[in-house]
Amino acid sequence: MLIRPAQAKDANNLAALALQVWLHTYAKEGIRDAISVYVLTEFTPEKFRQLIAAPDKLLLVAESDRHLIAYAVLAFDTPQAAAPQAATELATLYVQAHFAGRGVGSRLLQDCAEAARQRCGNGALWLTTNNQNARAIAFYRKQGYSKCGTAYFVLDGERHENDVMARPTN
Ligand SMILES: CC(C)(COP(=O)(O)OP(=O)(O)OC[C@H]1O[C@@H](n2cnc3c(N)ncnc32)[C@H](O)[C@@H]1OP(=O)(O)O)[C@@H](O)C(=O)NCCC(=O)NCCS
């Protein structure tokens, strides 16, 4: 497995992977208009090109045999009141289901903390995860993260409760 910063040429593959992982993880009752409109407007090659070019963001991709299998997005200088020790948000960590449970997420998370350390001298990350996403919460707990607050993801007027998680110390 190779982990590297994303380049503009990765945008199509990133859009396809993001769609697949988001729908697999969150559209458990099937797909309705609000969901299809959300994923088809949020996960586009153009949005990924903008993300890759953004100076305050870093997108890391994981490749296996020249295939994209996972990616992570860091947002620098993004303070979180519930986690004052962390200045960097782990905005996305997605591993394709076929590669889940093999250490890919752990490796990417390590590389994200190191990237934050190099960028701002502080490897502490904070994140939000849907409070129904038991597997992700188990993963982050295993990595030493714990719940330190609550946030909401709003889709189609519905508020989805998220846990804010961070490691107590970096
Ligand atoms: C959550 C996620 C990032 C974890 O990455 P991963 O590469 O599967 O995890 P790793 O192999 O590094 O770590 C394994 C641990 O992750 C957890 N885990 C989460 N999802 C898992 C899965 N589908 N299969 C196996 N383990 C999983 C378990 O706690 C496991 O520990 P265990 O082996 O002792 O049971 C990844 O499964 C994923 O992208 N899931 C879908 C999208 C998502 O929920 N992203 C996070 C939202 S904030």
mmCIF file of N, CA, C and O in Angstrom, residues 69-154:
data_model
loop_
_atom_site.group_PDB
_atom_site.id
_atom_site.type_symbol
_atom_site.label_atom_id
_atom_site.label_comp_id
_atom_site.label_asym_id
_atom_site.label_seq_id
_atom_site.Cartn_x
_atom_site.Cartn_y
_atom_site.Cartn_z
ATOM 1 N N ILE A 69 -7.858 2.967 -2.745
ATOM 2 C CA ILE A 69 -8.635 2.141 -1.815
ATOM 3 C C ILE A 69 -9.126 2.937 -0.600
ATOM 4 O O ILE A 69 -10.002 2.462 0.128
ATOM 5 N N ALA A 70 -8.552 4.126 -0.385
ATOM 6 C CA ALA A 70 -8.953 4.909 0.789
ATOM 7 C C ALA A 70 -8.433 6.336 0.645
ATOM 8 O O ALA A 70 -7.521 6.586 -0.142
ATOM 9 N N TYR A 71 -9.035 7.267 1.395
ATOM 10 C CA TYR A 71 -8.497 8.614 1.444
ATOM 11 C C TYR A 71 -8.878 9.297 2.747
ATOM 12 O O TYR A 71 -9.791 8.849 3.449
ATOM 13 N N ALA A 72 -8.134 10.342 3.056
ATOM 14 C CA ALA A 72 -8.393 11.131 4.260
ATOM 15 C C ALA A 72 -8.237 12.603 3.911
ATOM 16 O O ALA A 72 -7.433 12.956 3.046
ATOM 17 N N VAL A 73 -9.035 13.450 4.572
ATOM 18 C CA VAL A 73 -8.955 14.894 4.366
ATOM 19 C C VAL A 73 -8.665 15.569 5.698
ATOM 20 O O VAL A 73 -9.353 15.300 6.688
ATOM 21 N N LEU A 74 -7.643 16.433 5.737
ATOM 22 C CA LEU A 74 -7.332 17.232 6.916
ATOM 23 C C LEU A 74 -7.680 18.689 6.640
ATOM 24 O O LEU A 74 -7.405 19.192 5.552
ATOM 25 N N ALA A 75 -8.284 19.341 7.628
ATOM 26 C CA ALA A 75 -8.543 20.786 7.546
ATOM 27 C C ALA A 75 -7.713 21.439 8.647
ATOM 28 O O ALA A 75 -7.949 21.204 9.843
ATOM 29 N N PHE A 76 -6.684 22.203 8.226
ATOM 30 C CA PHE A 76 -5.782 22.825 9.193
ATOM 31 C C PHE A 76 -6.404 24.096 9.790
ATOM 32 O O PHE A 76 -7.335 24.659 9.215
ATOM 33 N N ASP A 77 -5.846 24.529 10.932
ATOM 34 C CA ASP A 77 -6.317 25.770 11.579
ATOM 35 C C ASP A 77 -7.833 25.773 11.743
ATOM 36 O O ASP A 77 -8.523 26.727 11.362
ATOM 37 N N THR A 78 -8.355 24.665 12.263
ATOM 38 C CA THR A 78 -9.809 24.518 12.471
ATOM 39 C C THR A 78 -10.040 24.172 13.932
ATOM 40 O O THR A 78 -10.196 23.002 14.286
ATOM 41 N N PRO A 79 -10.022 25.176 14.822
ATOM 42 C CA PRO A 79 -10.178 24.883 16.246
ATOM 43 C C PRO A 79 -11.564 24.307 16.557
ATOM 44 O O PRO A 79 -12.527 24.564 15.835
ATOM 45 N N GLN A 80 -11.649 23.523 17.594
ATOM 46 C CA GLN A 80 -12.895 22.888 18.043
ATOM 47 C C GLN A 80 -12.985 23.106 19.546
ATOM 48 O O GLN A 80 -12.124 22.615 20.301
ATOM 49 N N ALA A 81 -14.028 23.802 20.001
ATOM 50 C CA ALA A 81 -14.139 24.140 21.428
ATOM 51 C C ALA A 81 -14.114 22.893 22.316
ATOM 52 O O ALA A 81 -13.544 22.903 23.409
ATOM 53 N N ALA A 82 -14.675 21.794 21.809
ATOM 54 C CA ALA A 82 -14.751 20.569 22.629
ATOM 55 C C ALA A 82 -13.403 19.849 22.705
ATOM 56 O O ALA A 82 -13.236 18.925 23.505
ATOM 57 N N ALA A 83 -12.453 20.269 21.860
ATOM 58 C CA ALA A 83 -11.118 19.622 21.849
ATOM 59 C C ALA A 83 -10.042 20.696 21.677
ATOM 60 O O ALA A 83 -9.402 20.778 20.615
ATOM 61 N N PRO A 84 -9.836 21.535 22.708
ATOM 62 C CA PRO A 84 -8.903 22.663 22.583
ATOM 63 C C PRO A 84 -7.463 22.241 22.298
ATOM 64 O O PRO A 84 -6.683 23.027 21.774
ATOM 65 N N GLN A 85 -7.132 20.987 22.558
ATOM 66 C CA GLN A 85 -5.763 20.504 22.319
ATOM 67 C C GLN A 85 -5.490 20.282 20.835
ATOM 68 O O GLN A 85 -4.332 20.108 20.431
ATOM 69 N N ALA A 86 -6.561 20.254 20.019
ATOM 70 C CA ALA A 86 -6.392 19.920 18.589
ATOM 71 C C ALA A 86 -6.718 21.117 17.704
ATOM 72 O O ALA A 86 -7.743 21.756 17.881
ATOM 73 N N ALA A 87 -5.832 21.391 16.720
ATOM 74 C CA ALA A 87 -6.061 22.533 15.816
ATOM 75 C C ALA A 87 -6.403 22.068 14.411
ATOM 76 O O ALA A 87 -6.670 22.888 13.531
ATOM 77 N N THR A 88 -6.397 20.742 14.210
ATOM 78 C CA THR A 88 -6.619 20.184 12.881
ATOM 79 C C THR A 88 -7.809 19.227 12.905
ATOM 80 O O THR A 88 -7.882 18.358 13.773
ATOM 81 N N GLU A 89 -8.724 19.414 11.949
ATOM 82 C CA GLU A 89 -9.866 18.500 11.855
ATOM 83 C C GLU A 89 -9.572 17.368 10.873
ATOM 84 O O GLU A 89 -9.068 17.614 9.763
ATOM 85 N N LEU A 90 -9.847 16.143 11.315
ATOM 86 C CA LEU A 90 -9.866 15.024 10.374
ATOM 87 C C LEU A 90 -11.261 15.048 9.769
ATOM 88 O O LEU A 90 -12.214 14.548 10.357
ATOM 89 N N ALA A 91 -11.378 15.684 8.591
ATOM 90 C CA ALA A 91 -12.707 15.937 8.015
ATOM 91 C C ALA A 91 -13.306 14.689 7.370
ATOM 92 O O ALA A 91 -14.530 14.535 7.357
ATOM 93 N N THR A 92 -12.435 13.818 6.843
ATOM 94 C CA THR A 92 -12.914 12.582 6.210
ATOM 95 C C THR A 92 -11.861 11.488 6.382
ATOM 96 O O THR A 92 -10.669 11.765 6.280
ATOM 97 N N LEU A 93 -12.320 10.260 6.658
ATOM 98 C CA LEU A 93 -11.469 9.077 6.620
ATOM 99 C C LEU A 93 -12.331 7.948 6.064
ATOM 100 O O LEU A 93 -13.229 7.457 6.737
ATOM 101 N N TYR A 94 -12.108 7.607 4.819
ATOM 102 C CA TYR A 94 -12.928 6.617 4.118
ATOM 103 C C TYR A 94 -12.046 5.507 3.564
ATOM 104 O O TYR A 94 -11.104 5.769 2.807
ATOM 105 N N VAL A 95 -12.362 4.268 3.920
ATOM 106 C CA VAL A 95 -11.694 3.086 3.377
ATOM 107 C C VAL A 95 -12.746 2.279 2.617
ATOM 108 O O VAL A 95 -13.831 2.035 3.152
ATOM 109 N N GLN A 96 -12.440 1.851 1.367
ATOM 110 C CA GLN A 96 -13.394 1.058 0.611
ATOM 111 C C GLN A 96 -13.699 -0.212 1.394
ATOM 112 O O GLN A 96 -12.782 -0.841 1.950
ATOM 113 N N ALA A 97 -14.975 -0.617 1.428
ATOM 114 C CA ALA A 97 -15.385 -1.744 2.284
ATOM 115 C C ALA A 97 -14.568 -3.013 2.027
ATOM 116 O O ALA A 97 -14.255 -3.744 2.967
ATOM 117 N N HIS A 98 -14.167 -3.234 0.772
ATOM 118 C CA HIS A 98 -13.404 -4.452 0.449
ATOM 119 C C HIS A 98 -12.056 -4.484 1.171
ATOM 120 O O HIS A 98 -11.434 -5.551 1.295
ATOM 121 N N PHE A 99 -11.586 -3.324 1.619
ATOM 122 C CA PHE A 99 -10.272 -3.225 2.269
ATOM 123 C C PHE A 99 -10.377 -2.899 3.754
ATOM 124 O O PHE A 99 -9.366 -2.664 4.411
ATOM 125 N N ALA A 100 -11.614 -2.915 4.282
ATOM 126 C CA ALA A 100 -11.801 -2.575 5.693
ATOM 127 C C ALA A 100 -11.232 -3.664 6.596
ATOM 128 O O ALA A 100 -11.141 -4.819 6.204
ATOM 129 N N GLY A 101 -10.803 -3.253 7.787
ATOM 130 C CA GLY A 101 -10.329 -4.209 8.780
ATOM 131 C C GLY A 101 -8.945 -4.770 8.500
ATOM 132 O O GLY A 101 -8.544 -5.759 9.118
ATOM 133 N N ARG A 102 -8.195 -4.134 7.634
ATOM 134 C CA ARG A 102 -6.843 -4.629 7.281
ATOM 135 C C ARG A 102 -5.742 -3.649 7.689
ATOM 136 O O ARG A 102 -4.624 -3.748 7.185
ATOM 137 N N GLY A 103 -6.073 -2.667 8.470
ATOM 138 C CA GLY A 103 -5.051 -1.733 8.948
ATOM 139 C C GLY A 103 -4.881 -0.490 8.091
ATOM 140 O O GLY A 103 -4.063 0.372 8.398
ATOM 141 N N VAL A 104 -5.690 -0.359 7.017
ATOM 142 C CA VAL A 104 -5.552 0.808 6.127
ATOM 143 C C VAL A 104 -5.926 2.091 6.862
ATOM 144 O O VAL A 104 -5.198 3.092 6.827
ATOM 145 N N GLY A 105 -7.057 2.070 7.569
ATOM 146 C CA GLY A 105 -7.514 3.252 8.307
ATOM 147 C C GLY A 105 -6.512 3.670 9.377
ATOM 148 O O GLY A 105 -6.222 4.864 9.537
ATOM 149 N N SER A 106 -5.944 2.686 10.078
ATOM 150 C CA SER A 106 -4.955 2.986 11.131
ATOM 151 C C SER A 106 -3.740 3.675 10.528
ATOM 152 O O SER A 106 -3.248 4.676 11.070
ATOM 153 N N ARG A 107 -3.265 3.139 9.392
ATOM 154 C CA ARG A 107 -2.084 3.737 8.727
ATOM 155 C C ARG A 107 -2.371 5.162 8.279
ATOM 156 O O ARG A 107 -1.572 6.069 8.491
ATOM 157 N N LEU A 108 -3.530 5.347 7.645
ATOM 158 C CA LEU A 108 -3.880 6.696 7.163
ATOM 159 C C LEU A 108 -4.001 7.674 8.330
ATOM 160 O O LEU A 108 -3.532 8.815 8.249
ATOM 161 N N LEU A 109 -4.604 7.217 9.432
ATOM 162 C CA LEU A 109 -4.762 8.091 10.599
ATOM 163 C C LEU A 109 -3.399 8.493 11.163
ATOM 164 O O LEU A 109 -3.169 9.667 11.491
ATOM 165 N N GLN A 110 -2.485 7.533 11.231
ATOM 166 C CA GLN A 110 -1.110 7.840 11.684
ATOM 167 C C GLN A 110 -0.471 8.899 10.787
ATOM 168 O O GLN A 110 0.110 9.879 11.260
ATOM 169 N N ASP A 111 -0.593 8.703 9.467
ATOM 170 C CA ASP A 111 0.024 9.643 8.527
ATOM 171 C C ASP A 111 -0.633 11.016 8.619
ATOM 172 O O ASP A 111 0.024 12.050 8.438
ATOM 173 N N CYS A 112 -1.939 11.048 8.928
ATOM 174 C CA CYS A 112 -2.627 12.334 9.109
ATOM 175 C C CYS A 112 -2.076 13.068 10.334
ATOM 176 O O CYS A 112 -1.812 14.278 10.272
ATOM 177 N N ALA A 113 -1.890 12.341 11.449
ATOM 178 C CA ALA A 113 -1.358 12.971 12.663
ATOM 179 C C ALA A 113 0.053 13.502 12.400
ATOM 180 O O ALA A 113 0.389 14.622 12.817
ATOM 181 N N GLU A 114 0.839 12.725 11.661
ATOM 182 C CA GLU A 114 2.206 13.165 11.337
ATOM 183 C C GLU A 114 2.177 14.402 10.437
ATOM 184 O O GLU A 114 2.948 15.355 10.643
ATOM 185 N N ALA A 115 1.259 14.430 9.480
ATOM 186 C CA ALA A 115 1.146 15.594 8.582
ATOM 187 C C ALA A 115 0.759 16.837 9.381
ATOM 188 O O ALA A 115 1.295 17.927 9.147
ATOM 189 N N ALA A 116 -0.140 16.669 10.348
ATOM 190 C CA ALA A 116 -0.544 17.809 11.189
ATOM 191 C C ALA A 116 0.634 18.260 12.043
ATOM 192 O O ALA A 116 0.871 19.466 12.196
ATOM 193 N N ARG A 117 1.407 17.302 12.559
ATOM 194 C CA ARG A 117 2.575 17.642 13.381
ATOM 195 C C ARG A 117 3.569 18.456 12.554
ATOM 196 O O ARG A 117 4.079 19.476 13.002
ATOM 197 N N GLN A 118 3.806 18.005 11.314
ATOM 198 C CA GLN A 118 4.770 18.716 10.456
ATOM 199 C C GLN A 118 4.252 20.108 10.096
ATOM 200 O O GLN A 118 5.006 21.066 10.053
ATOM 201 N N ARG A 119 2.944 20.209 9.887
ATOM 202 C CA ARG A 119 2.358 21.474 9.410
ATOM 203 C C ARG A 119 2.245 22.507 10.530
ATOM 204 O O ARG A 119 2.551 23.680 10.353
ATOM 205 N N CYS A 120 1.757 22.063 11.697
ATOM 206 C CA CYS A 120 1.516 23.070 12.742
ATOM 207 C C CYS A 120 2.134 22.700 14.092
ATOM 208 O O CYS A 120 1.777 23.263 15.116
ATOM 209 N N GLY A 121 3.048 21.696 14.086
ATOM 210 C CA GLY A 121 3.766 21.372 15.321
ATOM 211 C C GLY A 121 2.889 20.677 16.349
ATOM 212 O O GLY A 121 3.290 20.469 17.492
ATOM 213 N N ASN A 122 1.678 20.267 15.941
ATOM 214 C CA ASN A 122 0.730 19.633 16.858
ATOM 215 C C ASN A 122 -0.015 18.534 16.107
ATOM 216 O O ASN A 122 -0.790 18.832 15.201
ATOM 217 N N GLY A 123 0.234 17.284 16.472
ATOM 218 C CA GLY A 123 -0.357 16.170 15.742
ATOM 219 C C GLY A 123 -1.752 15.794 16.207
ATOM 220 O O GLY A 123 -2.331 14.818 15.746
ATOM 221 N N ALA A 124 -2.315 16.598 17.127
ATOM 222 C CA ALA A 124 -3.642 16.261 17.660
ATOM 223 C C ALA A 124 -4.728 16.559 16.626
ATOM 224 O O ALA A 124 -4.712 17.610 16.001
ATOM 225 N N LEU A 125 -5.641 15.601 16.451
ATOM 226 C CA LEU A 125 -6.738 15.743 15.490
ATOM 227 C C LEU A 125 -8.065 15.666 16.228
ATOM 228 O O LEU A 125 -8.183 14.966 17.237
ATOM 229 N N TRP A 126 -9.063 16.342 15.709
ATOM 230 C CA TRP A 126 -10.441 16.135 16.184
ATOM 231 C C TRP A 126 -11.293 15.753 14.990
ATOM 232 O O TRP A 126 -10.931 16.004 13.842
ATOM 233 N N LEU A 127 -12.409 15.113 15.248
ATOM 234 C CA LEU A 127 -13.268 14.637 14.169
ATOM 235 C C LEU A 127 -14.696 14.546 14.668
ATOM 236 O O LEU A 127 -14.960 14.585 15.874
ATOM 237 N N THR A 128 -15.630 14.416 13.734
ATOM 238 C CA THR A 128 -17.004 14.097 14.101
ATOM 239 C C THR A 128 -17.392 12.814 13.385
ATOM 240 O O THR A 128 -16.957 12.567 12.258
ATOM 241 N N THR A 129 -18.168 11.982 14.062
ATOM 242 C CA THR A 129 -18.666 10.761 13.438
ATOM 243 C C THR A 129 -20.100 10.518 13.870
ATOM 244 O O THR A 129 -20.473 10.812 15.015
ATOM 245 N N ASN A 130 -20.911 10.018 12.956
ATOM 246 C CA ASN A 130 -22.324 9.760 13.257
ATOM 247 C C ASN A 130 -22.418 8.838 14.473
ATOM 248 O O ASN A 130 -21.738 7.811 14.527
ATOM 249 N N ASN A 131 -23.259 9.193 15.437
ATOM 250 C CA ASN A 131 -23.253 8.408 16.698
ATOM 251 C C ASN A 131 -23.866 7.021 16.530
ATOM 252 O O ASN A 131 -23.842 6.221 17.457
ATOM 253 N N GLN A 132 -24.388 6.727 15.325
ATOM 254 C CA GLN A 132 -24.876 5.379 15.020
ATOM 255 C C GLN A 132 -23.812 4.544 14.302
ATOM 256 O O GLN A 132 -24.024 3.360 14.034
ATOM 257 N N ASN A 133 -22.684 5.160 13.975
ATOM 258 C CA ASN A 133 -21.638 4.461 13.216
ATOM 259 C C ASN A 133 -20.718 3.700 14.181
ATOM 260 O O ASN A 133 -19.589 4.094 14.465
ATOM 261 N N ALA A 134 -21.255 2.580 14.683
ATOM 262 C CA ALA A 134 -20.567 1.832 15.757
ATOM 263 C C ALA A 134 -19.169 1.372 15.350
ATOM 264 O O ALA A 134 -18.232 1.417 16.157
ATOM 265 N N ARG A 135 -19.024 0.975 14.105
ATOM 266 C CA ARG A 135 -17.705 0.476 13.668
ATOM 267 C C ARG A 135 -16.666 1.586 13.683
ATOM 268 O O ARG A 135 -15.533 1.400 14.119
ATOM 269 N N ALA A 136 -17.070 2.749 13.178
ATOM 270 C CA ALA A 136 -16.112 3.858 13.158
ATOM 271 C C ALA A 136 -15.761 4.269 14.578
ATOM 272 O O ALA A 136 -14.595 4.505 14.904
ATOM 273 N N ILE A 137 -16.774 4.323 15.448
ATOM 274 C CA ILE A 137 -16.517 4.708 16.843
ATOM 275 C C ILE A 137 -15.584 3.684 17.497
ATOM 276 O O ILE A 137 -14.629 4.056 18.193
ATOM 277 N N ALA A 138 -15.807 2.390 17.212
ATOM 278 C CA ALA A 138 -14.921 1.348 17.757
ATOM 279 C C ALA A 138 -13.502 1.540 17.237
ATOM 280 O O ALA A 138 -12.530 1.405 17.987
ATOM 281 N N PHE A 139 -13.387 1.873 15.972
ATOM 282 C CA PHE A 139 -12.069 2.113 15.371
ATOM 283 C C PHE A 139 -11.358 3.263 16.068
ATOM 284 O O PHE A 139 -10.214 3.144 16.500
ATOM 285 N N TYR A 140 -12.047 4.402 16.228
ATOM 286 C CA TYR A 140 -11.407 5.576 16.834
ATOM 287 C C TYR A 140 -11.079 5.327 18.304
ATOM 288 O O TYR A 140 -10.029 5.733 18.787
ATOM 289 N N ARG A 141 -11.947 4.612 18.982
ATOM 290 C CA ARG A 141 -11.651 4.298 20.391
ATOM 291 C C ARG A 141 -10.372 3.467 20.476
ATOM 292 O O ARG A 141 -9.518 3.700 21.327
ATOM 293 N N LYS A 142 -10.261 2.517 19.551
ATOM 294 C CA LYS A 142 -9.077 1.658 19.527
ATOM 295 C C LYS A 142 -7.813 2.486 19.296
ATOM 296 O O LYS A 142 -6.737 2.114 19.722
ATOM 297 N N GLN A 143 -7.995 3.636 18.622
ATOM 298 C CA GLN A 143 -6.866 4.532 18.349
ATOM 299 C C GLN A 143 -6.659 5.542 19.461
ATOM 300 O O GLN A 143 -5.908 6.510 19.311
ATOM 301 N N GLY A 144 -7.385 5.399 20.577
ATOM 302 C CA GLY A 144 -7.190 6.294 21.719
ATOM 303 C C GLY A 144 -8.072 7.529 21.718
ATOM 304 O O GLY A 144 -7.891 8.441 22.543
ATOM 305 N N TYR A 145 -9.027 7.593 20.791
ATOM 306 C CA TYR A 145 -9.935 8.742 20.725
ATOM 307 C C TYR A 145 -11.126 8.490 21.644
ATOM 308 O O TYR A 145 -11.543 7.346 21.816
ATOM 309 N N SER A 146 -11.668 9.575 22.198
ATOM 310 C CA SER A 146 -12.885 9.432 23.007
ATOM 311 C C SER A 146 -13.820 10.598 22.703
ATOM 312 O O SER A 146 -13.392 11.642 22.198
ATOM 313 N N LYS A 147 -15.100 10.383 23.031
ATOM 314 C CA LYS A 147 -16.096 11.420 22.767
ATOM 315 C C LYS A 147 -15.835 12.619 23.681
ATOM 316 O O LYS A 147 -15.606 12.456 24.869
ATOM 317 N N CYS A 148 -15.852 13.821 23.105
ATOM 318 C CA CYS A 148 -15.631 15.028 23.915
ATOM 319 C C CYS A 148 -16.691 16.095 23.620
ATOM 320 O O CYS A 148 -16.637 17.196 24.160
ATOM 321 N N GLY A 149 -17.665 15.764 22.738
ATOM 322 C CA GLY A 149 -18.707 16.737 22.441
ATOM 323 C C GLY A 149 -19.718 16.182 21.457
ATOM 324 O O GLY A 149 -19.614 15.020 21.039
ATOM 325 N N THR A 150 -20.668 17.012 21.077
ATOM 326 C CA THR A 150 -21.724 16.615 20.149
ATOM 327 C C THR A 150 -21.854 17.655 19.044
ATOM 328 O O THR A 150 -21.679 18.856 19.298
ATOM 329 N N ALA A 151 -22.114 17.177 17.833
ATOM 330 C CA ALA A 151 -22.347 18.077 16.698
ATOM 331 C C ALA A 151 -23.487 17.469 15.877
ATOM 332 O O ALA A 151 -23.934 16.357 16.177
ATOM 333 N N TYR A 152 -23.979 18.226 14.897
ATOM 334 C CA TYR A 152 -25.087 17.706 14.097
ATOM 335 C C TYR A 152 -24.798 17.844 12.603
ATOM 336 O O TYR A 152 -24.267 18.874 12.169
ATOM 337 N N PHE A 153 -25.126 16.791 11.860
ATOM 338 C CA PHE A 153 -25.056 16.829 10.402
ATOM 339 C C PHE A 153 -26.504 16.937 9.932
ATOM 340 O O PHE A 153 -27.345 16.125 10.322
ATOM 341 N N VAL A 154 -26.808 17.984 9.158
ATOM 342 C CA VAL A 154 -28.209 18.201 8.734
ATOM 343 C C VAL A 154 -28.350 17.837 7.268
ATOM 344 O O VAL A 154 -27.589 18.312 6.419
#
